[in-house]
Every structure is written in structure tokens, then in C-alpha cells.
CSV table of C-alpha atoms in Angstrom, one decimal:
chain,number,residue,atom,x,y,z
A,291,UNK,CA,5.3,2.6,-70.4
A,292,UNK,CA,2.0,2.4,-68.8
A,293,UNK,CA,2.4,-1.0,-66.9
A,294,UNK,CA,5.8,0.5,-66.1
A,295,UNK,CA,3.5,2.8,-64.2
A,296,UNK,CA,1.4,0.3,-62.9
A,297,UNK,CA,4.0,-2.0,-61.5
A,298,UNK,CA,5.6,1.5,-60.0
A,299,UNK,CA,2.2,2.2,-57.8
A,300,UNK,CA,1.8,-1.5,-57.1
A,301,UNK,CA,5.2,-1.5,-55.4
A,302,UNK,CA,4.8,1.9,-53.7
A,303,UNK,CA,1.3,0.8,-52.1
A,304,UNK,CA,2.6,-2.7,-51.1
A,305,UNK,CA,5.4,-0.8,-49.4
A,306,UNK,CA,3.0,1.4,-48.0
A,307,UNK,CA,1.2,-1.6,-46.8
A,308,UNK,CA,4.2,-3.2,-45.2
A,309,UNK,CA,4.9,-0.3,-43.0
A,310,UNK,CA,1.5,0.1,-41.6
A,311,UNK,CA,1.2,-3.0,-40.9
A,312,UNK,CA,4.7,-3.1,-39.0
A,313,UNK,CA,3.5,-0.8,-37.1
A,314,UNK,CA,0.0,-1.6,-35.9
A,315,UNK,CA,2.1,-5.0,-34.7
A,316,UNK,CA,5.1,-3.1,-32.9
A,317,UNK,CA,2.9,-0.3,-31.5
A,318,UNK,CA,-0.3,-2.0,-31.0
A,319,UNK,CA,-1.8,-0.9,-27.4
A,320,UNK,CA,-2.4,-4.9,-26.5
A,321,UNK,CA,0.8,-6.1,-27.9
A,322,UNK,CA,2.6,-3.3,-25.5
A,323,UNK,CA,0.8,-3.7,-22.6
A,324,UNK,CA,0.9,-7.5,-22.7
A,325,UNK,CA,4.8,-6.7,-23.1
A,326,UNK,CA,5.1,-4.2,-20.4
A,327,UNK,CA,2.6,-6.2,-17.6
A,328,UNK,CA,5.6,-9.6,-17.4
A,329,UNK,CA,7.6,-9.0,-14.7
A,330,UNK,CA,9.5,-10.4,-12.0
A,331,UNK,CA,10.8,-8.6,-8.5
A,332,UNK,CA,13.3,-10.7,-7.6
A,333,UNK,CA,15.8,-12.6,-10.2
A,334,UNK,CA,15.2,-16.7,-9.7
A,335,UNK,CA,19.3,-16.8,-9.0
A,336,UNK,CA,18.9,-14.1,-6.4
A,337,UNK,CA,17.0,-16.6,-4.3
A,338,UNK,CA,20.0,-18.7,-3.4
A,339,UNK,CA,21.7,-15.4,-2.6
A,340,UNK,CA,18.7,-14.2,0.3
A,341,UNK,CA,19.7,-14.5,3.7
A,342,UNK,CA,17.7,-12.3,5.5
A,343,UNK,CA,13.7,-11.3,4.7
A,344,UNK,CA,12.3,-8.5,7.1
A,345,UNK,CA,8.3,-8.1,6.6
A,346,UNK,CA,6.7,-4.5,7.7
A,347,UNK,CA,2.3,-4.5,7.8
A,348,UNK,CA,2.2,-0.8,6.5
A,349,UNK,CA,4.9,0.7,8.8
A,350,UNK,CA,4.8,-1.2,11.8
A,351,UNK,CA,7.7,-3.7,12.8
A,352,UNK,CA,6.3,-7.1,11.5
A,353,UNK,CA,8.5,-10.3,10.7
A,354,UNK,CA,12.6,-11.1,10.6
A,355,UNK,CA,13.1,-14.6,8.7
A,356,UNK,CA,17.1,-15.3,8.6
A,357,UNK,CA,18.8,-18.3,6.7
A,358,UNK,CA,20.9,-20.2,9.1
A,359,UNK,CA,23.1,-23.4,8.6
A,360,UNK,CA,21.0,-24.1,5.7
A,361,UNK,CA,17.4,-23.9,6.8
A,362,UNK,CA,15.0,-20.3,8.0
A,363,UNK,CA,14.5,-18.8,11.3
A,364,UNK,CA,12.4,-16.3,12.8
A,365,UNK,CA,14.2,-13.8,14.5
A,366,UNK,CA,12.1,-12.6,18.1
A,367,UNK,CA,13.8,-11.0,20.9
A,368,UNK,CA,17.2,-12.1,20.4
A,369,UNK,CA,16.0,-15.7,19.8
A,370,UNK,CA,16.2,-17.7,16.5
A,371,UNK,CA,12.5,-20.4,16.5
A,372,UNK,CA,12.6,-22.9,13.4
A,373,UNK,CA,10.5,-21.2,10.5
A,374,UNK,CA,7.7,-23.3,8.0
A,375,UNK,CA,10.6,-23.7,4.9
A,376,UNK,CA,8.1,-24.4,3.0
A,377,UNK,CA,6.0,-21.1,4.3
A,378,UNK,CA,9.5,-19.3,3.0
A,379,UNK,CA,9.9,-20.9,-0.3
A,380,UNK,CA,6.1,-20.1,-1.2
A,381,UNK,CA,6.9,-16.5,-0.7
A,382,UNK,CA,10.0,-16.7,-2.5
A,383,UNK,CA,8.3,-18.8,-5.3
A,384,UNK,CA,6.0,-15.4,-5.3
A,385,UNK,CA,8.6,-13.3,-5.7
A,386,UNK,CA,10.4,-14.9,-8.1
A,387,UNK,CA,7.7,-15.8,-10.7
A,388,UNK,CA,7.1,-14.1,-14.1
A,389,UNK,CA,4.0,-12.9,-14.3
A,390,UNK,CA,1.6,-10.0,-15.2
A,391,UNK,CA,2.1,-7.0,-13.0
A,392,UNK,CA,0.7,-4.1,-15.7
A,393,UNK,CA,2.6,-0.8,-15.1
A,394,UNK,CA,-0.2,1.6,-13.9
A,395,UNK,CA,1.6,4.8,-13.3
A,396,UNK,CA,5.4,6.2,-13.6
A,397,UNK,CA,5.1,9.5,-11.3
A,398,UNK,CA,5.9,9.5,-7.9
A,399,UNK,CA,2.9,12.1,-7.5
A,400,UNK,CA,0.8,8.6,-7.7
A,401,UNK,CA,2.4,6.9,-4.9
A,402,UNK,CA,0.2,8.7,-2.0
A,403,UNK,CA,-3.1,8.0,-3.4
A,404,UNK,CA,-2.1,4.7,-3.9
A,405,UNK,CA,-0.7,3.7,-0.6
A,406,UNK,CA,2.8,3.5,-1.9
A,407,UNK,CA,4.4,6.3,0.1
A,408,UNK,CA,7.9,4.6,1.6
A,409,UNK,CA,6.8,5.6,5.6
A,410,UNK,CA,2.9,4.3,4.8
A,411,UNK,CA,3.5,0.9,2.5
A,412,UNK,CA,3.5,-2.2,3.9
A,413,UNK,CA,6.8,-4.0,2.7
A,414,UNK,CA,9.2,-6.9,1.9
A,415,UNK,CA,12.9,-6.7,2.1
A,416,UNK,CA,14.9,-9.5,0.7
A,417,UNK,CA,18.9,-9.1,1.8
A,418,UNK,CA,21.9,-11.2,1.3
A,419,UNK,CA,25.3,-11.7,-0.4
A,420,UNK,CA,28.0,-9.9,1.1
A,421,UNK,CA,26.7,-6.4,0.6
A,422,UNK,CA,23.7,-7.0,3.2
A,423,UNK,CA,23.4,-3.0,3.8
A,424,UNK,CA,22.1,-2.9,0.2
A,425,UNK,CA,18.9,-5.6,-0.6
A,426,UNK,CA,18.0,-7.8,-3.3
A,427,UNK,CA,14.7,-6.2,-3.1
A,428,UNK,CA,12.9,-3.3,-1.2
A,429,UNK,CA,9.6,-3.8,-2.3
A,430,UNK,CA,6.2,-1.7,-1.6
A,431,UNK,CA,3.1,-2.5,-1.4
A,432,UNK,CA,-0.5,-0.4,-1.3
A,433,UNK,CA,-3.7,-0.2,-1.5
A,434,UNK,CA,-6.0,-2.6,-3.3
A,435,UNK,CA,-7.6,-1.3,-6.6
A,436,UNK,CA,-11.2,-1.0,-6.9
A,437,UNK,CA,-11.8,-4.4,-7.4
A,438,UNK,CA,-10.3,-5.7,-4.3
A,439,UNK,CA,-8.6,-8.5,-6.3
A,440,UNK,CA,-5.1,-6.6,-6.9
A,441,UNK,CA,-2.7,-4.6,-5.5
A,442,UNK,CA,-0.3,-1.7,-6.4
A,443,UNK,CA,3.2,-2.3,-6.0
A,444,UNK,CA,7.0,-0.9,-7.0
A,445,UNK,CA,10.6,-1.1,-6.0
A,446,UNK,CA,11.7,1.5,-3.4
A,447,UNK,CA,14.1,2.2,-5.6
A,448,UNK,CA,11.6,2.8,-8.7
A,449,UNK,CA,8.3,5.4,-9.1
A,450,UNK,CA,7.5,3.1,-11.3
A,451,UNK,CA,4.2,1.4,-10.3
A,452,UNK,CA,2.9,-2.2,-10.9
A,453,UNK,CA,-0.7,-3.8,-9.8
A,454,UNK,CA,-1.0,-7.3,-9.9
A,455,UNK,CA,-2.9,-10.6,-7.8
A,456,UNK,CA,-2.7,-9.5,-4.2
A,457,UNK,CA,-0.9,-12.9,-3.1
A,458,UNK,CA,1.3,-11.6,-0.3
A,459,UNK,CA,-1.4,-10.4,1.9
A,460,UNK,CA,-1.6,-13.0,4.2
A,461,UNK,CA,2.5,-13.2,4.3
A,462,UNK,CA,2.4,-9.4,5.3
A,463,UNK,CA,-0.6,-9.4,8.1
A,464,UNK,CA,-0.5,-13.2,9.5
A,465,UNK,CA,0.6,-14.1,12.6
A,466,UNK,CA,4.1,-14.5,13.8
A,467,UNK,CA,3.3,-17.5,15.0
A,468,UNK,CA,2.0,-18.3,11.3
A,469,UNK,CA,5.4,-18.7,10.6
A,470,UNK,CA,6.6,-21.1,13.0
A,471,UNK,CA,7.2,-25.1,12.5
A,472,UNK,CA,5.7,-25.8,15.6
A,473,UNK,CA,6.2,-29.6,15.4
A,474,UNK,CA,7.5,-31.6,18.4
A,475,UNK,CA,9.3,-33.6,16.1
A,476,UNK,CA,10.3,-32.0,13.3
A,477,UNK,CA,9.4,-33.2,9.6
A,478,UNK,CA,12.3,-33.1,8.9
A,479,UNK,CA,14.1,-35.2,10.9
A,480,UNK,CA,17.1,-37.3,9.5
A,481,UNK,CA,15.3,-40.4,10.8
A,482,UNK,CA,11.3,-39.9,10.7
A,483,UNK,CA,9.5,-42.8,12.5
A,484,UNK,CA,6.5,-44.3,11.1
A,485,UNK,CA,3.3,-45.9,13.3
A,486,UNK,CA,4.9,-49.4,12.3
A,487,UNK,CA,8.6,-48.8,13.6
A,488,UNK,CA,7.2,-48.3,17.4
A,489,UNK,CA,7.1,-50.8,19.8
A,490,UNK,CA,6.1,-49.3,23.4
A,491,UNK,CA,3.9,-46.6,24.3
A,492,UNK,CA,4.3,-45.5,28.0
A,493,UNK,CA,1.8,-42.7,28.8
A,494,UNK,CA,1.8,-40.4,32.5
A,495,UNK,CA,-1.1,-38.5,32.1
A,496,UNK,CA,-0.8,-34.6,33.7
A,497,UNK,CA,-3.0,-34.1,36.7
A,498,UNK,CA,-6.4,-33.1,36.7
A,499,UNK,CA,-6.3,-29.1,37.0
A,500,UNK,CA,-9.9,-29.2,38.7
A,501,UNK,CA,-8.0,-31.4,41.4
A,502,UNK,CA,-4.6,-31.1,42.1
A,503,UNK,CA,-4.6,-34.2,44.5
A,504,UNK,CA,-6.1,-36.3,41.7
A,505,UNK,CA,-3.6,-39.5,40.7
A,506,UNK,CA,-2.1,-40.1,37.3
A,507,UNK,CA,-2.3,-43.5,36.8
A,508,UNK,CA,-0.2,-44.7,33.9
A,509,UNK,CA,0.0,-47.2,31.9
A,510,UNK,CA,2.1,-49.0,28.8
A,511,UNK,CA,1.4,-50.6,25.8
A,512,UNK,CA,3.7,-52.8,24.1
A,513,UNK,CA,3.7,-54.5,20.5
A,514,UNK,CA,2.7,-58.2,20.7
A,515,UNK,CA,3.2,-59.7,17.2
A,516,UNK,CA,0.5,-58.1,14.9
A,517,UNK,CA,-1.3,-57.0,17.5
A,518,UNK,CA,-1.0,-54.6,20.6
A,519,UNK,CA,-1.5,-55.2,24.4
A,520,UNK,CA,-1.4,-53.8,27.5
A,521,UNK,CA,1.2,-54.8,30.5
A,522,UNK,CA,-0.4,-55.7,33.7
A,523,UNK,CA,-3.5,-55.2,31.6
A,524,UNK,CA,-6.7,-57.0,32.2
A,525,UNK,CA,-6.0,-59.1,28.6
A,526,UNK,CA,-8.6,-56.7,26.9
A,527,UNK,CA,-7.7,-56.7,23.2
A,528,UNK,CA,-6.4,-53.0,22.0
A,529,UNK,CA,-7.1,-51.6,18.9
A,530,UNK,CA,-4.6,-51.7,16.2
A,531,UNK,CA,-5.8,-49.0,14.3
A,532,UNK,CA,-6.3,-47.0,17.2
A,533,UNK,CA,-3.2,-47.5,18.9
A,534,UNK,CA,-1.1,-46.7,15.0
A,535,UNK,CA,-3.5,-43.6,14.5
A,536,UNK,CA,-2.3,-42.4,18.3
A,537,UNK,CA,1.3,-42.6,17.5
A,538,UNK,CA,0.8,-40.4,14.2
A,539,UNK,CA,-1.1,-38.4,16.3
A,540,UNK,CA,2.2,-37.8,19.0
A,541,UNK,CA,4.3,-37.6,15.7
A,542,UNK,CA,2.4,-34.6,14.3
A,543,UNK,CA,2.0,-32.8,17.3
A,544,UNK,CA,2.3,-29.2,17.3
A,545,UNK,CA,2.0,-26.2,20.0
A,546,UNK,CA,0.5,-22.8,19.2
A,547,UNK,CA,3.5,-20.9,20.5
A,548,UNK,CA,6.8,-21.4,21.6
A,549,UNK,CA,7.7,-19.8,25.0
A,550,UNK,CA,10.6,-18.1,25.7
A,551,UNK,CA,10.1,-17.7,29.9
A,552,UNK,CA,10.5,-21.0,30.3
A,553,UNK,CA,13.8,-22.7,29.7
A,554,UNK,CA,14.1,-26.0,28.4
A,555,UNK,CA,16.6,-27.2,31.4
A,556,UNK,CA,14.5,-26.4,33.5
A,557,UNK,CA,13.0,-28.9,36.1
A,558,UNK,CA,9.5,-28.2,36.0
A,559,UNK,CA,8.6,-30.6,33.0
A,560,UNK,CA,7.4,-33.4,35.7
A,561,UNK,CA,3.7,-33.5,35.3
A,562,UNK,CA,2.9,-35.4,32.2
A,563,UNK,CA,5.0,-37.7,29.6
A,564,UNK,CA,4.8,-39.3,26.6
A,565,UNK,CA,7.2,-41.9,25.5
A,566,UNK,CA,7.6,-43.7,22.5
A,567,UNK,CA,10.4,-47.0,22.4
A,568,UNK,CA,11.4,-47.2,19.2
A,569,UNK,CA,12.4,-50.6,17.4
A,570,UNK,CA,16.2,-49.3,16.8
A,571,UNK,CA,16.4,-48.8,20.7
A,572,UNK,CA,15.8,-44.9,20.3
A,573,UNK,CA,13.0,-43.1,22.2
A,574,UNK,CA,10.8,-39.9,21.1
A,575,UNK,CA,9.9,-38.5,24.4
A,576,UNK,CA,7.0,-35.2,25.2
A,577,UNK,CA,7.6,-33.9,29.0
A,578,UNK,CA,4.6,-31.5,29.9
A,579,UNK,CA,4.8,-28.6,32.8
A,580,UNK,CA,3.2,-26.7,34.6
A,581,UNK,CA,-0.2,-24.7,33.9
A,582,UNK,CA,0.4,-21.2,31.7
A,583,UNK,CA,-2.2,-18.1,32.6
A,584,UNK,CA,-3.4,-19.0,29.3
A,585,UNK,CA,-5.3,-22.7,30.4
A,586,UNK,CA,-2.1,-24.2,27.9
A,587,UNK,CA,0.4,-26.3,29.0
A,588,UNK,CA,4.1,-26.1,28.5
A,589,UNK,CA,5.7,-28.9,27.2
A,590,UNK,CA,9.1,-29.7,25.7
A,591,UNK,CA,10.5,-32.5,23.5
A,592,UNK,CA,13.5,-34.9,23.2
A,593,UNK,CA,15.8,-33.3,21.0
A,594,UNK,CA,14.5,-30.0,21.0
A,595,UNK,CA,15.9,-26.8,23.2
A,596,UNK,CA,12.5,-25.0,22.7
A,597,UNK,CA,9.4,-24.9,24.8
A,598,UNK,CA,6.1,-25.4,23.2
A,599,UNK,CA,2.6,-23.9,24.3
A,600,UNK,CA,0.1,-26.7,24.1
A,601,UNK,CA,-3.7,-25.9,23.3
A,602,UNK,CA,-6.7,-28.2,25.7
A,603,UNK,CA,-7.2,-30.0,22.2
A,604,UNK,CA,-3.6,-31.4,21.8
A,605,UNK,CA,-3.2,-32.5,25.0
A,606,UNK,CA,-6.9,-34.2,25.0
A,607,UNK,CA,-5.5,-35.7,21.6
A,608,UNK,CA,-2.2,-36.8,23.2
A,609,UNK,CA,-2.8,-37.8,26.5
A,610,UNK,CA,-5.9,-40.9,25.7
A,611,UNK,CA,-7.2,-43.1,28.5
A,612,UNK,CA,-6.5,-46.9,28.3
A,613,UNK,CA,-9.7,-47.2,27.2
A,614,UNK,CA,-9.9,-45.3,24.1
A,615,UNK,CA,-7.8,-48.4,22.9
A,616,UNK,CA,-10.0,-51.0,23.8
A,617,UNK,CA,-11.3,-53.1,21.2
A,618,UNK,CA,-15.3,-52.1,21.2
């Protein structure tokens, strides 16, 4: 009878046991939090879904991006400029990503303090599918919490409010110009042409803007076997590095802005050009215009209906005297 006893408390206090310990796991402060803090604000497959993104800096109008025929736009003034995809997909990658975002607070009485207030926040609105008027995500976000390393955020639709790794600040305040692939020649081109695939360089320099009566000698270089040389030269030997490292140089080319004043039909792109022959008989060509207020030039190139602000340093970069090719 007495072990009966025994064996009866042993079982009680190991049941006992059990449930405490159940507990301290299922409610355990750490275990919850580290539950609660995994989040996501837009759903991976939602992604493929987005076709419009409209950015706001706390209020003010900021950026439109819109998905057309495949690839992202910037939307300015009734005009549609290519967009940085890869500029887009990093947000989105942002967006889309599990990861900690601790709740802080569950009352809309905390969204004023914390910068969170719908006419104040700065925000992110992802649209698409074919119920546009309604978005994939209307996100807010505040202030920065005391140690300037996060920031509060929650769904317009939520009071519920998250902080996590401010990594969208430089999406909300940069630049529209930020935004822009501002390439000559696109990167992504079907056909992208390598140093080793050109085989004539003509080069019209722009006038000298200190003279407007200066001449613009030109002059071409052409590929000669392994080597480069220039027509009606003076049989100096060019440098091959130098010339190959010049035609990247054209390739990567990129303006600051792109101007919308100026069309690309019109005839004013006559003081400067850039030409590049290509070994499957096709040409990449750069036609520079007139002065802007700025001290930029406009410029435009082949295959491209936009106009392209140029800073000093690209066109000193682009525009080389024969000499700079000379073999020292």
C-alpha cells in the first residue's frame, strides 16, 4: 500500500513537471517574440503580380515605377524613362524577404509619436493584378528608433506596428534620377558588343565652347590585324589597350539625366559624334548637341528615342585626342 502511494506522488509530480515545462517552452517571452518578430510585407508570388510601385518621402509626391512589356519604367510628366531592373528587384527582394520585424506596439494611439500617421509617413505602394484600385501593399514608414539603426513600420491597413533594419531609406529619399538606367547602350541589349568585336572608331570632336570658331578635326582608327592604326595617320603605333579600354569606355556611357525639351528628331545633334563599325556590319553611334544652361551637353544614341544630359567628365572621357592613343 505504501509504494502504491509512492508510485501515485511520483506520477502526479512528473505530470506536474510536464506541464510546467510545456509551458515555460510555449509561453516563454524569447520563444514568442522570436515567433512574433518573422515577417514578410509582401508574399514572394505577389511579386510577379506588381505592376505599379508609387514611392512618397513622408507625404510629398516622390517616385511612379510601372512594369511595361516586361521590364520597369519611371513614370515623369507623362513620359515613361527606362528604370535600373536591378534597382527594382532589390527593393522588391526587400520587400519580399522573411525576416525580423519585432511587433513594437498594436494601438493606433502609437502611430503619431512614431511617425506613422497615414498624411505624415513616408510610404510604398505596390499595385497590380486586375484589381489595381486596391494594392498588394500600402506600407508606412516612420521615424527611426533611438538607435538610429531601425525603423517603425505597418500596413495602412494594420495599427499593428513593426521596427526593423531601416533598408529602404535610400529607395524612399534618393534621387529620381537614382532610378534611371542611364546607359547609351543599354546592358541589356539583345546583342552587346565587346572591345574585340569593333573594327573602326571614327571620332568628331564637339567644338571648343571657349571658341566657337575653333575646328574639329577628326579622325579614324581602324583595326589592322592585332593591332590598331590610324588612317592618313602619321604611322605612329596606337595603343591596344588604350584604344580596347576607350571602346568600353563609349559602351558604358551614361548621362546624369535625361531631357525631355529636347526631342530626339530633332536636328540639332550636329556638333560632336562618336561611331563605332562593328565586325557584323552594324554601327553604335553617340550624336552630341548643343550646350545646356547647365555646362552639359545633350546627346542622343543610335537606337534610343531619349535624350541624355552629359556631365564635362563623360564627354572628356569620350571624346580623346589622337594622341591619347599613341604608343608612349
Amino acid at each position: 500500500m505504501e509504494f502504491k502511494k509512492r508510485l501515485l506522488v511520483l506520477l502526479v509530480l512528473t505530470g506536474v513537471l510536464g506541464l510546467v515545462y510545456t509551458a515555460t517552452v510555449v509561453f516563454d517571452p524569447e520563444r514568442v517574440n522570436s515567433r512574433d518578430a518573422s515577417y514578410v510585407w509582401l508574399q514572394p508570388e505577389q511579386v510577379d503580380q506588381a505592376d505599379r510601385v508609387e514611392i512618397y518621402d513622408q507625404g510629398s509626391t516622390g517616385v511612379t515605377l510601372i512594369r511595361n512589356s516586361g521590364g520597369w519604367f519611371v513614370s515623369f510628366e507623362g513620359e515613361e524613362y527606362p528604370a535600373k531592373q536591378s534597382r527594382v528587384e532589390d527593393l522588391f527582394r526587400i520587400l519580399s524577404t522573411n525576416t525580423a520585424y519585432p511587433i513594437r506596439a498594436s494601438s493606433a494611439a502609437s502611430h503619431e509619436k512614431l511617425g506613422l500617421a497615414a498624411e505624415k509617413a513616408s510610404r510604398i505602394i505596390v499595385r497590380g493584378g486586375p484589381g489595381t484600385s486596391y494594392p498588394l501593399l500600402d506600407l508606412l514608414i516612420g521615424e527611426g528608433d533611438a538607435s538610429g539603426k531601425e525603423v517603425y513600420l505597418r500596413k495602412n491597413t494594420q495599427d499593428e506596428v513593426r521596427s526593423g533594419e531601416n533598408k529602404l531609406a535610400s529607395y524612399i529619399t534618393g534621387a529620381r534620377s537614382s532610378w534611371y538606367n542611364l546607359r547609351l547602350f543599354p546592358e541589356n541589349e539583345a546583342a552587346p558588343v565587346g572591345a574585340d568585336m569593333v573594327q573602326r572608331i571614327i571620332l568628331i570632336p564637339p567644338p571648343n565652347p571657349e571658341d566657337e570658331n575653333s575646328p574639329t578635326p577628326g579622325f579614324t582608327l581602324s583595326r589592322n590585324g592585332a593591332n590598331w592604326i590610324q588612317e592618313g595617320g602619321g604611322g605612329e603605333v596606337l595603343d591596344t589597350g588604350k584604344v580596347e579600354s576607350y571602346i568600353r569606355a563609349v559602351m558604358e556611357a551614361e548621362g546624369e539625366d535625361f531631357i525631355s525639351s529636347i526631342s530626339s528628331a530633332a536636328p540639332v545633334f550636329t556638333e560632336g559624334q562618336i561611331t563605332l563599325q562593328i565586325g557584323d556590319n552594324t554601327t553604335r553611334v553617340i550624336k552630341i548637341g548643343p550646350l545646356l544652361e547647365s555646362g552639359n551637353r545633350s546627346a542622343r544614341s543610335s537606337g534610343s528615342n531619349y535624350v541624355y544630359s552629359l556631365a564635362e567628365w563623360t564627354m572628356n572621357r569620350i571624346f580623346r585626342d589622337v594622341s591619347y592613343f599613341v604608343t608612349q
